């Protein structure tokens, strides 16, 4: 994972499109209106951050484009405002220290939301959007393709989490049995079906930190749980003492992920942005070897991030081809470049120890990922 | 980024810091107003301080060679990673449009307001004036191999530089298929240019090395004062100035006698990363420092004169020894000692922090020189300097590259069309 705070911030960068997940959930057909520049007819809502809280004004607006203007007057411990739909952050403005202000805009469908400002006395205020849900997208064929993409990606998510449950089972069982060798062998493969859908897990706030935090992401090491806690026990401590409960918690947290994912439907633009995030994960921690620093199994994660991105791209590709066929073929070619560049590091069913990959080789991999991620970052706007 | 009061004051601060540059640049614009090329024009009235001067992007020659040297440099060398000539050509078209817009103080063309797409411009120069930005492109010898059908367009003068005495070159600081030299009077404007071209090139090129420079070490305008290098000396007093038309034609611009007509009006850029042994230099006594250069440290005058621009007298002796020593830098580099050969220098001081192995400063001169034939100019000079220059005790050349800089673009022309013909 990336550091918890930054991972969350990144997912919200798709704020405008994240909103449509709410629509999909509420059963309405959706229109991902991501072309809006935030100007024009936006309804303004002001939020003042104080030590006591962050009450939006007005607390109820009509559906449509809404611009939240956030000001921190004097709250030294509070520096961000988040808009939540359930537990999912769909928009936010952060790093607002006293005296600063900022804004964010999104298109909101009718429903009940909350404004949250961590570290304030009352850190959550209700926010209501009234009116009727927006009408279906005007282009029926694009709409049908979007629905197909959402459905296909939903199916992929369900399948990946099922495989995550299945591949984590022998890993946690080996931990509980105190079988270090078996647990080591199961570690890399157990992670791949998590890494392929990691941005989705990150969108559930606390779930990614408990499953995938690295020691640097944790304030208090005694509360550290998840894959990397077990990785350290296996490769560095060479002891599984006390790890049974960590294994049980991992099993439970993965089960929780499975139940949450069952309800998730993503719109094409969100899927495309998720693909970019997956590649950013590669660049941020896999290429550097920071992710699996004890086991050096980083290439399992690297490959899984890329495979997850490729799957996401594949489901939105029919929509992209309607908008920009050249971009689609460029991205296809660059996916091939990245996957081809990984092949020399194959070892049996798995991957070589990442510590054997030289700095020069790592740089080539990183450059190929950047070459892919740049054009991929333009897809969301074209399929939304 | 938050539209906040502190964000605004940071921007104000930046432009305020550039105010000195603005004064200089205005002076320069006046200084060259008699030339046929307009190197500078007044800022838009909307500009709020800083250097609003715009250096013309198109013309007979590329900007950034004989145009007045700005205060800051961002330089990058790239390797081409695509095998496709069409992709390279398309990138050069995009680079042309972006470079032209940025030199005019505008954003990289493309969408900027779609919240679901990354903006076409990365944004850090938003609100900053044009700052006399110049973006100069060059092509390395390796580009003219068999990859892109350019072998037939390779100029004879564009050969890998030979091994030279005193070389301590690092491959990761040398060479490259392409280069971009971005100079401006605001470091953020210069960096922004290189960063955005690198972004447009992603997947087509990869950056091989890059260098930031923080203080110009040469003047190219007669009205510019000669700056000092990190050794504290005025160096390049006798540099070719932009109003020396004959010297530019004789030494800098590729003439119509070239084997490759597409290079007529172009020039060859030699870049050398010259690390100074700062710690040793700082403990050398003053008279020796002055003998190494052949100039007085304070005034910049040659040891045989009293004013900076006095012509050095290489014959003058003190007893049986020449006043300007035989191994003094200005003697060995002088046109008098080199068959009249002159180069146009446009280097910058650099520092890259400390040398991890020794803890000593990694700082020096990022030397850039333009000439119409590197074989008769830089290579000939450096053969001599590398062997005999007293300065060698205090410097080492750690990076090196050569690029062919094509002539300026005509209206409607792009770097792609110019290169591929």
Tab-separated table of N, CA and C in Angstrom, chain A residues 89-241:
chain	number	residue	atom	x	y	z
A	89	UNK	N	-15.310	8.069	0.949
A	89	UNK	CA	-15.026	9.482	0.721
A	89	UNK	C	-15.214	9.765	-0.771
A	90	UNK	N	-16.072	10.728	-1.103
A	90	UNK	CA	-16.277	11.004	-2.524
A	90	UNK	C	-15.728	12.367	-2.928
A	91	UNK	N	-15.336	13.156	-1.958
A	91	UNK	CA	-14.700	14.437	-2.293
A	91	UNK	C	-14.063	14.994	-1.041
A	92	UNK	N	-12.990	15.765	-1.197
A	92	UNK	CA	-12.380	16.337	0.004
A	92	UNK	C	-11.460	17.478	-0.362
A	93	UNK	N	-11.159	18.276	0.644
A	93	UNK	CA	-10.133	19.315	0.530
A	93	UNK	C	-9.278	19.164	1.772
A	94	UNK	N	-7.981	18.984	1.566
A	94	UNK	CA	-7.146	18.752	2.745
A	94	UNK	C	-6.002	19.741	2.809
A	95	UNK	N	-5.231	19.620	3.867
A	95	UNK	CA	-4.079	20.504	4.115
A	95	UNK	C	-4.480	21.968	4.262
A	96	UNK	N	-5.662	22.198	4.834
A	96	UNK	CA	-6.094	23.574	5.057
A	96	UNK	C	-5.756	23.951	6.491
A	97	UNK	N	-4.624	24.551	6.674
A	97	UNK	CA	-4.254	25.020	8.010
A	97	UNK	C	-4.941	26.359	8.246
A	98	UNK	N	-4.979	26.838	9.494
A	98	UNK	CA	-5.733	28.073	9.791
A	98	UNK	C	-5.362	29.209	8.844
A	99	UNK	N	-6.397	29.878	8.336
A	99	UNK	CA	-6.176	30.990	7.417
A	99	UNK	C	-6.322	30.588	5.960
A	100	UNK	N	-6.303	29.287	5.698
A	100	UNK	CA	-6.387	28.842	4.300
A	100	UNK	C	-7.816	28.475	3.934
A	101	UNK	N	-8.065	28.532	2.630
A	101	UNK	CA	-9.363	28.075	2.146
A	101	UNK	C	-9.163	27.345	0.837
A	102	UNK	N	-10.172	26.584	0.453
A	102	UNK	CA	-10.077	25.851	-0.802
A	102	UNK	C	-11.455	25.353	-1.168
A	103	UNK	N	-11.587	24.749	-2.369
A	103	UNK	CA	-12.907	24.256	-2.726
A	103	UNK	C	-12.814	22.990	-3.548
A	104	UNK	N	-13.887	22.255	-3.595
A	104	UNK	CA	-13.993	21.124	-4.503
A	104	UNK	C	-15.429	21.047	-5.011
A	105	UNK	N	-15.573	20.495	-6.202
A	105	UNK	CA	-16.894	20.454	-6.825
A	105	UNK	C	-17.215	19.029	-7.233
A	106	UNK	N	-18.456	18.650	-7.079
A	106	UNK	CA	-18.902	17.402	-7.683
A	106	UNK	C	-20.388	17.442	-7.991
A	107	UNK	N	-20.764	16.531	-8.839
A	107	UNK	CA	-22.172	16.450	-9.214
A	107	UNK	C	-22.816	15.436	-8.287
A	108	UNK	N	-23.807	15.872	-7.547
A	108	UNK	CA	-24.393	15.012	-6.523
A	108	UNK	C	-25.810	14.607	-6.894
A	109	UNK	N	-26.091	13.347	-6.684
A	109	UNK	CA	-27.430	12.805	-6.877
A	109	UNK	C	-28.164	12.874	-5.529
A	110	UNK	N	-29.503	12.834	-5.570
A	110	UNK	CA	-30.261	12.910	-4.312
A	110	UNK	C	-29.814	11.829	-3.333
A	111	UNK	N	-29.769	12.177	-2.062
A	111	UNK	CA	-29.410	11.188	-1.045
A	111	UNK	C	-28.910	11.864	0.208
A	112	UNK	N	-28.551	11.026	1.165
A	112	UNK	CA	-28.045	11.547	2.434
A	112	UNK	C	-26.535	11.339	2.478
A	113	UNK	N	-25.823	12.404	2.727
A	113	UNK	CA	-24.374	12.378	2.787
A	113	UNK	C	-23.924	12.889	4.149
A	114	UNK	N	-22.627	12.937	4.353
A	114	UNK	CA	-22.107	13.535	5.584
A	114	UNK	C	-20.854	14.323	5.251
A	115	UNK	N	-20.665	15.408	6.004
A	115	UNK	CA	-19.416	16.166	5.910
A	115	UNK	C	-18.594	15.807	7.144
A	116	UNK	N	-17.378	15.412	6.936
A	116	UNK	CA	-16.546	14.971	8.048
A	116	UNK	C	-15.278	15.816	8.121
A	117	UNK	N	-14.845	16.101	9.352
A	117	UNK	CA	-13.601	16.848	9.558
A	117	UNK	C	-12.854	16.208	10.722
A	118	UNK	N	-11.981	15.248	10.431
A	118	UNK	CA	-11.296	14.495	11.487
A	118	UNK	C	-10.611	15.423	12.483
A	119	UNK	N	-10.660	15.035	13.740
A	119	UNK	CA	-10.024	15.733	14.874
A	119	UNK	C	-10.843	16.891	15.424
A	120	UNK	N	-11.995	17.181	14.836
A	120	UNK	CA	-12.862	18.196	15.443
A	120	UNK	C	-13.723	17.518	16.510
A	121	UNK	N	-14.313	18.337	17.428
A	121	UNK	CA	-15.147	17.758	18.500
A	121	UNK	C	-16.307	16.963	17.915
A	122	UNK	N	-17.056	17.608	17.036
A	122	UNK	CA	-18.113	16.886	16.314
A	122	UNK	C	-17.583	16.703	14.902
A	123	UNK	N	-17.088	15.524	14.613
A	123	UNK	CA	-16.356	15.382	13.356
A	123	UNK	C	-17.249	14.977	12.197
A	124	UNK	N	-18.574	15.019	12.369
A	124	UNK	CA	-19.440	14.609	11.277
A	124	UNK	C	-20.740	15.407	11.316
A	125	UNK	N	-21.124	15.971	10.167
A	125	UNK	CA	-22.400	16.684	10.081
A	125	UNK	C	-23.164	16.151	8.882
A	126	UNK	N	-24.490	16.147	9.037
A	126	UNK	CA	-25.306	15.601	7.949
A	126	UNK	C	-25.393	16.586	6.787
A	127	UNK	N	-25.549	16.014	5.597
A	127	UNK	CA	-25.714	16.844	4.415
A	127	UNK	C	-26.683	16.118	3.483
A	128	UNK	N	-27.707	16.842	3.047
A	128	UNK	CA	-28.775	16.188	2.281
A	128	UNK	C	-28.870	16.798	0.880
A	129	UNK	N	-29.075	15.935	-0.078
A	129	UNK	CA	-29.292	16.404	-1.447
A	129	UNK	C	-30.692	15.963	-1.864
A	130	UNK	N	-31.499	16.930	-2.286
A	130	UNK	CA	-32.893	16.640	-2.635
A	130	UNK	C	-33.067	16.656	-4.147
A	131	UNK	N	-34.275	16.280	-4.592
A	131	UNK	CA	-34.568	16.347	-6.028
A	131	UNK	C	-34.728	14.965	-6.616
A	132	UNK	N	-34.706	14.910	-7.928
A	132	UNK	CA	-34.878	13.623	-8.602
A	132	UNK	C	-33.567	13.223	-9.268
A	133	UNK	N	-33.382	11.935	-9.391
A	133	UNK	CA	-32.157	11.435	-10.001
A	133	UNK	C	-32.089	11.877	-11.455
A	134	UNK	N	-30.869	12.044	-11.942
A	134	UNK	CA	-30.713	12.544	-13.307
A	134	UNK	C	-31.170	11.506	-14.318
A	135	UNK	N	-31.491	11.984	-15.497
A	135	UNK	CA	-32.011	11.084	-16.530
A	135	UNK	C	-30.872	10.289	-17.151
A	136	UNK	N	-31.195	9.217	-17.862
A	136	UNK	CA	-30.154	8.379	-18.437
A	136	UNK	C	-29.286	9.149	-19.424
A	137	UNK	N	-28.096	8.634	-19.641
A	137	UNK	CA	-27.178	9.265	-20.587
A	137	UNK	C	-27.832	9.316	-21.961
A	138	UNK	N	-27.599	10.381	-22.727
A	138	UNK	CA	-28.304	10.579	-23.989
A	138	UNK	C	-27.932	9.554	-25.072
A	139	UNK	N	-26.661	9.105	-25.088
A	139	UNK	CA	-26.246	8.182	-26.136
A	139	UNK	C	-26.487	6.750	-25.666
A	140	UNK	N	-27.549	6.113	-26.207
A	140	UNK	CA	-27.917	4.799	-25.676
A	140	UNK	C	-26.810	3.764	-25.866
A	141	UNK	N	-26.061	3.859	-26.978
A	141	UNK	CA	-25.040	2.836	-27.179
A	141	UNK	C	-23.902	3.027	-26.190
A	142	UNK	N	-23.521	4.314	-25.925
A	142	UNK	CA	-22.478	4.571	-24.934
A	142	UNK	C	-22.966	4.121	-23.569
A	143	UNK	N	-24.238	4.390	-23.311
A	143	UNK	CA	-24.800	4.002	-22.037
A	143	UNK	C	-24.761	2.489	-21.857
A	144	UNK	N	-25.076	1.783	-22.939
A	144	UNK	CA	-25.049	0.323	-22.868
A	144	UNK	C	-23.625	-0.177	-22.656
A	145	UNK	N	-22.674	0.454	-23.356
A	145	UNK	CA	-21.276	0.049	-23.180
A	145	UNK	C	-20.797	0.331	-21.759
A	146	UNK	N	-21.249	1.463	-21.214
A	146	UNK	CA	-20.853	1.804	-19.852
A	146	UNK	C	-21.412	0.774	-18.872
A	147	UNK	N	-22.658	0.403	-19.100
A	147	UNK	CA	-23.270	-0.585	-18.212
A	147	UNK	C	-22.541	-1.919	-18.310
A	148	UNK	N	-22.175	-2.287	-19.537
A	148	UNK	CA	-21.408	-3.532	-19.717
A	148	UNK	C	-20.072	-3.469	-18.980
A	149	UNK	N	-19.400	-2.295	-19.090
A	149	UNK	CA	-18.106	-2.150	-18.435
A	149	UNK	C	-18.257	-2.285	-16.926
A	150	UNK	N	-19.268	-1.613	-16.385
A	150	UNK	CA	-19.485	-1.681	-14.936
A	150	UNK	C	-19.758	-3.114	-14.494
A	151	UNK	N	-20.559	-3.782	-15.291
A	151	UNK	CA	-20.928	-5.147	-14.943
A	151	UNK	C	-19.703	-6.065	-15.020
A	152	UNK	N	-18.948	-5.878	-16.083
A	152	UNK	CA	-17.769	-6.732	-16.258
A	152	UNK	C	-16.763	-6.498	-15.136
A	153	UNK	N	-16.580	-5.231	-14.762
A	153	UNK	CA	-15.586	-4.965	-13.713
A	153	UNK	C	-16.084	-5.470	-12.364
A	154	UNK	N	-17.387	-5.344	-12.150
A	154	UNK	CA	-17.959	-5.895	-10.922
A	154	UNK	C	-17.677	-7.398	-10.840
A	155	UNK	N	-17.895	-8.067	-11.949
A	155	UNK	CA	-17.618	-9.508	-11.997
A	155	UNK	C	-16.156	-9.811	-11.698
A	156	UNK	N	-15.276	-8.977	-12.245
A	156	UNK	CA	-13.833	-9.166	-12.007
A	156	UNK	C	-13.513	-8.997	-10.525
A	157	UNK	N	-14.089	-7.965	-9.916
A	157	UNK	CA	-13.837	-7.721	-8.486
A	157	UNK	C	-14.274	-8.908	-7.633
A	158	UNK	N	-15.487	-9.379	-7.915
A	158	UNK	CA	-16.020	-10.511	-7.142
A	158	UNK	C	-15.090	-11.712	-7.286
A	159	UNK	N	-14.657	-11.941	-8.525
A	159	UNK	CA	-13.793	-13.095	-8.787
A	159	UNK	C	-12.436	-12.930	-8.107
A	160	UNK	N	-11.877	-11.740	-8.165
A	160	UNK	CA	-10.575	-11.524	-7.536
A	160	UNK	C	-10.655	-11.721	-6.035
A	161	UNK	N	-11.701	-11.197	-5.418
A	161	UNK	CA	-11.794	-11.340	-3.961
A	161	UNK	C	-12.023	-12.803	-3.576
A	162	UNK	N	-12.789	-13.518	-4.392
A	162	UNK	CA	-12.953	-14.960	-4.124
A	162	UNK	C	-11.594	-15.655	-4.159
A	163	UNK	N	-10.803	-15.301	-5.167
A	163	UNK	CA	-9.481	-15.930	-5.272
A	163	UNK	C	-8.555	-15.471	-4.158
A	164	UNK	N	-8.751	-14.231	-3.702
A	164	UNK	CA	-7.959	-13.746	-2.569
A	164	UNK	C	-8.266	-14.587	-1.332
A	165	UNK	N	-9.553	-14.813	-1.101
A	165	UNK	CA	-9.945	-15.638	0.052
A	165	UNK	C	-9.318	-17.027	-0.069
A	166	UNK	N	-9.396	-17.568	-1.282
A	166	UNK	CA	-8.889	-18.929	-1.485
A	166	UNK	C	-7.370	-19.005	-1.338
A	167	UNK	N	-6.648	-17.986	-1.834
A	167	UNK	CA	-5.191	-18.093	-1.795
A	167	UNK	C	-4.621	-17.641	-0.455
A	168	UNK	N	-5.385	-16.849	0.292
A	168	UNK	CA	-4.910	-16.444	1.621
A	168	UNK	C	-5.102	-17.571	2.622
A	169	UNK	N	-6.052	-18.471	2.352
A	169	UNK	CA	-6.357	-19.539	3.317
A	169	UNK	C	-5.136	-20.415	3.628
A	170	UNK	N	-4.443	-20.947	2.618
A	170	UNK	CA	-3.266	-21.761	2.957
A	170	UNK	C	-2.164	-20.941	3.645
A	171	UNK	N	-2.097	-19.664	3.314
A	171	UNK	CA	-1.082	-18.802	3.946
A	171	UNK	C	-1.364	-18.659	5.447
A	172	UNK	N	-2.587	-18.273	5.781
A	172	UNK	CA	-2.901	-18.079	7.198
A	172	UNK	C	-2.883	-19.412	7.939
A	173	UNK	N	-3.277	-20.478	7.245
A	173	UNK	CA	-3.245	-21.798	7.898
A	173	UNK	C	-1.812	-22.178	8.258
A	174	UNK	N	-0.874	-21.888	7.352
A	174	UNK	CA	0.523	-22.224	7.617
A	174	UNK	C	1.067	-21.393	8.775
A	175	UNK	N	0.658	-20.133	8.841
A	175	UNK	CA	1.084	-19.276	9.963
A	175	UNK	C	0.604	-19.895	11.270
A	176	UNK	N	-0.677	-20.270	11.279
A	176	UNK	CA	-1.249	-20.787	12.526
A	176	UNK	C	-0.630	-22.125	12.905
A	177	UNK	N	-0.200	-22.869	11.889
A	177	UNK	CA	0.426	-24.162	12.164
A	177	UNK	C	1.908	-23.991	12.506
A	178	UNK	N	2.421	-22.764	12.427
A	178	UNK	CA	3.831	-22.521	12.740
A	178	UNK	C	4.771	-23.039	11.671
A	179	UNK	N	4.248	-23.223	10.453
A	179	UNK	CA	5.059	-23.783	9.366
A	179	UNK	C	5.656	-22.628	8.543
A	180	UNK	N	6.856	-22.211	8.924
A	180	UNK	CA	7.463	-21.034	8.294
A	180	UNK	C	7.700	-21.250	6.799
A	181	UNK	N	8.209	-22.410	6.433
A	181	UNK	CA	8.521	-22.668	5.022
A	181	UNK	C	7.262	-22.599	4.167
A	182	UNK	N	6.202	-23.253	4.632
A	182	UNK	CA	4.960	-23.255	3.857
A	182	UNK	C	4.378	-21.846	3.780
A	183	UNK	N	4.484	-21.107	4.876
A	183	UNK	CA	3.933	-19.749	4.893
A	183	UNK	C	4.706	-18.850	3.932
A	184	UNK	N	6.029	-19.000	3.926
A	184	UNK	CA	6.837	-18.195	2.989
A	184	UNK	C	6.440	-18.491	1.544
A	185	UNK	N	6.265	-19.754	1.228
A	185	UNK	CA	5.923	-20.128	-0.150
A	185	UNK	C	4.559	-19.577	-0.544
A	186	UNK	N	3.659	-19.443	0.429
A	186	UNK	CA	2.292	-19.014	0.120
A	186	UNK	C	2.146	-17.489	0.106
A	187	UNK	N	3.150	-16.766	0.636
A	187	UNK	CA	2.997	-15.317	0.834
A	187	UNK	C	2.809	-14.543	-0.482
A	188	UNK	N	3.703	-14.728	-1.415
A	188	UNK	CA	3.623	-13.985	-2.683
A	188	UNK	C	2.310	-14.242	-3.408
A	189	UNK	N	1.990	-15.518	-3.656
A	189	UNK	CA	0.729	-15.811	-4.349
A	189	UNK	C	-0.503	-15.317	-3.591
A	190	UNK	N	-0.450	-15.313	-2.262
A	190	UNK	CA	-1.623	-14.879	-1.491
A	190	UNK	C	-1.929	-13.411	-1.749
A	191	UNK	N	-0.907	-12.625	-2.006
A	191	UNK	CA	-1.096	-11.184	-2.149
A	191	UNK	C	-1.603	-10.766	-3.524
A	192	UNK	N	-1.405	-11.601	-4.526
A	192	UNK	CA	-1.623	-11.108	-5.890
A	192	UNK	C	-3.071	-10.674	-6.137
A	193	UNK	N	-4.019	-11.397	-5.563
A	193	UNK	CA	-5.424	-11.034	-5.837
A	193	UNK	C	-5.880	-9.866	-4.983
A	194	UNK	N	-5.035	-9.462	-4.048
A	194	UNK	CA	-5.282	-8.201	-3.341
A	194	UNK	C	-4.703	-7.039	-4.136
A	195	UNK	N	-3.498	-7.228	-4.589
A	195	UNK	CA	-2.819	-6.150	-5.315
A	195	UNK	C	-3.529	-5.791	-6.620
A	196	UNK	N	-4.209	-6.763	-7.222
A	196	UNK	CA	-4.875	-6.494	-8.498
A	196	UNK	C	-6.064	-5.551	-8.337
A	197	UNK	N	-6.579	-5.427	-7.117
A	197	UNK	CA	-7.767	-4.577	-6.899
A	197	UNK	C	-7.528	-3.602	-5.743
A	198	UNK	N	-6.267	-3.295	-5.483
A	198	UNK	CA	-5.931	-2.545	-4.281
A	198	UNK	C	-6.647	-1.198	-4.139
A	199	UNK	N	-6.781	-0.403	-5.210
A	199	UNK	CA	-7.455	0.893	-5.026
A	199	UNK	C	-8.881	0.732	-4.519
A	200	UNK	N	-9.531	-0.372	-4.875
A	200	UNK	CA	-10.882	-0.602	-4.381
A	200	UNK	C	-10.837	-0.802	-2.873
A	201	UNK	N	-9.892	-1.616	-2.416
A	201	UNK	CA	-9.771	-1.827	-0.973
A	201	UNK	C	-9.437	-0.514	-0.270
A	202	UNK	N	-8.614	0.289	-0.921
A	202	UNK	CA	-8.225	1.561	-0.299
A	202	UNK	C	-9.407	2.503	-0.148
A	203	UNK	N	-10.417	2.338	-0.997
A	203	UNK	CA	-11.552	3.249	-0.927
A	203	UNK	C	-12.400	2.997	0.317
A	204	UNK	N	-12.179	1.868	0.994
A	204	UNK	CA	-12.955	1.590	2.200
A	204	UNK	C	-12.246	2.086	3.460
A	205	UNK	N	-11.557	3.183	3.341
A	205	UNK	CA	-10.999	3.831	4.521
A	205	UNK	C	-10.039	2.959	5.313
A	206	UNK	N	-10.537	2.315	6.379
A	206	UNK	CA	-9.636	1.653	7.320
A	206	UNK	C	-9.186	0.267	6.871
A	207	UNK	N	-9.761	-0.256	5.816
A	207	UNK	CA	-9.514	-1.657	5.492
A	207	UNK	C	-8.118	-1.903	4.920
A	208	UNK	N	-7.682	-1.047	4.021
A	208	UNK	CA	-6.346	-1.242	3.453
A	208	UNK	C	-5.253	-1.128	4.519
A	209	UNK	N	-5.329	-0.152	5.411
A	209	UNK	CA	-4.290	-0.097	6.460
A	209	UNK	C	-4.206	-1.371	7.305
A	210	UNK	N	-5.325	-1.986	7.642
A	210	UNK	CA	-5.221	-3.174	8.502
A	210	UNK	C	-4.776	-4.406	7.721
A	211	UNK	N	-4.989	-4.396	6.406
A	211	UNK	CA	-4.584	-5.555	5.602
A	211	UNK	C	-3.168	-5.400	5.065
A	212	UNK	N	-2.808	-4.166	4.685
A	212	UNK	CA	-1.612	-4.027	3.847
A	212	UNK	C	-0.649	-2.933	4.300
A	213	UNK	N	-0.775	-2.434	5.527
A	213	UNK	CA	0.122	-1.363	5.967
A	213	UNK	C	1.549	-1.869	6.081
A	214	UNK	N	2.478	-0.998	5.703
A	214	UNK	CA	3.886	-1.284	5.999
A	214	UNK	C	4.218	-0.621	7.322
A	215	UNK	N	5.322	-0.992	7.916
A	215	UNK	CA	5.601	-0.508	9.279
A	215	UNK	C	5.687	1.016	9.317
A	216	UNK	N	6.117	1.634	8.209
A	216	UNK	CA	6.213	3.098	8.173
A	216	UNK	C	4.856	3.775	8.215
A	217	UNK	N	3.787	3.011	7.881
A	217	UNK	CA	2.459	3.619	7.823
A	217	UNK	C	1.787	3.653	9.186
A	218	UNK	N	2.437	3.054	10.185
A	218	UNK	CA	1.783	2.812	11.466
A	218	UNK	C	2.374	3.733	12.525
A	219	UNK	N	1.495	4.367	13.326
A	219	UNK	CA	1.984	5.205	14.434
A	219	UNK	C	2.538	4.333	15.545
A	220	UNK	N	1.787	3.303	15.894
A	220	UNK	CA	2.140	2.459	17.041
A	220	UNK	C	2.372	1.031	16.543
A	221	UNK	N	3.615	0.603	16.476
A	221	UNK	CA	3.904	-0.720	15.904
A	221	UNK	C	3.164	-1.868	16.597
A	222	UNK	N	2.743	-1.653	17.840
A	222	UNK	CA	2.041	-2.751	18.520
A	222	UNK	C	0.651	-2.973	17.923
A	223	UNK	N	0.165	-1.999	17.131
A	223	UNK	CA	-1.156	-2.176	16.519
A	223	UNK	C	-1.041	-2.641	15.064
A	224	UNK	N	0.164	-2.947	14.624
A	224	UNK	CA	0.406	-3.311	13.224
A	224	UNK	C	-0.161	-4.688	12.914
A	225	UNK	N	-0.975	-4.760	11.868
A	225	UNK	CA	-1.553	-6.050	11.460
A	225	UNK	C	-1.397	-6.215	9.950
A	226	UNK	N	-1.813	-7.383	9.451
A	226	UNK	CA	-1.883	-7.571	8.007
A	226	UNK	C	-0.699	-8.324	7.416
A	227	UNK	N	-0.700	-8.327	6.107
A	227	UNK	CA	0.291	-9.107	5.352
A	227	UNK	C	1.731	-8.778	5.763
A	228	UNK	N	2.028	-7.480	5.838
A	228	UNK	CA	3.436	-7.114	6.033
A	228	UNK	C	3.923	-7.394	7.453
A	229	UNK	N	3.002	-7.401	8.426
A	229	UNK	CA	3.381	-7.810	9.779
A	229	UNK	C	3.834	-9.279	9.744
A	230	UNK	N	3.082	-10.078	8.997
A	230	UNK	CA	3.421	-11.508	8.899
A	230	UNK	C	4.693	-11.694	8.075
A	231	UNK	N	4.853	-10.851	7.054
A	231	UNK	CA	6.069	-10.926	6.230
A	231	UNK	C	7.307	-10.711	7.104
A	232	UNK	N	7.230	-9.713	7.979
A	232	UNK	CA	8.372	-9.426	8.850
A	232	UNK	C	8.634	-10.606	9.792
A	233	UNK	N	7.563	-11.187	10.329
A	233	UNK	CA	7.742	-12.326	11.234
A	233	UNK	C	8.449	-13.478	10.515
A	234	UNK	N	8.054	-13.695	9.258
A	234	UNK	CA	8.588	-14.844	8.514
A	234	UNK	C	10.041	-14.617	8.102
A	235	UNK	N	10.334	-13.446	7.553
A	235	UNK	CA	11.654	-13.264	6.930
A	235	UNK	C	12.669	-12.587	7.861
A	236	UNK	N	12.164	-11.721	8.747
A	236	UNK	CA	13.128	-11.024	9.597
A	236	UNK	C	13.196	-11.595	11.006
A	237	UNK	N	12.034	-11.806	11.628
A	237	UNK	CA	12.050	-12.311	13.001
A	237	UNK	C	12.313	-13.817	13.033
A	238	UNK	N	12.006	-14.499	11.936
A	238	UNK	CA	12.088	-15.960	11.893
A	238	UNK	C	11.341	-16.597	13.058
A	239	UNK	N	10.243	-15.992	13.398
A	239	UNK	CA	9.442	-16.525	14.498
A	239	UNK	C	7.987	-16.176	14.269
A	240	UNK	N	7.119	-17.116	14.498
A	240	UNK	CA	5.685	-16.867	14.333
A	240	UNK	C	4.989	-16.716	15.679
A	241	UNK	N	5.797	-16.498	16.717
A	241	UNK	CA	5.197	-16.346	18.048
A	241	UNK	C	4.206	-15.188	18.047
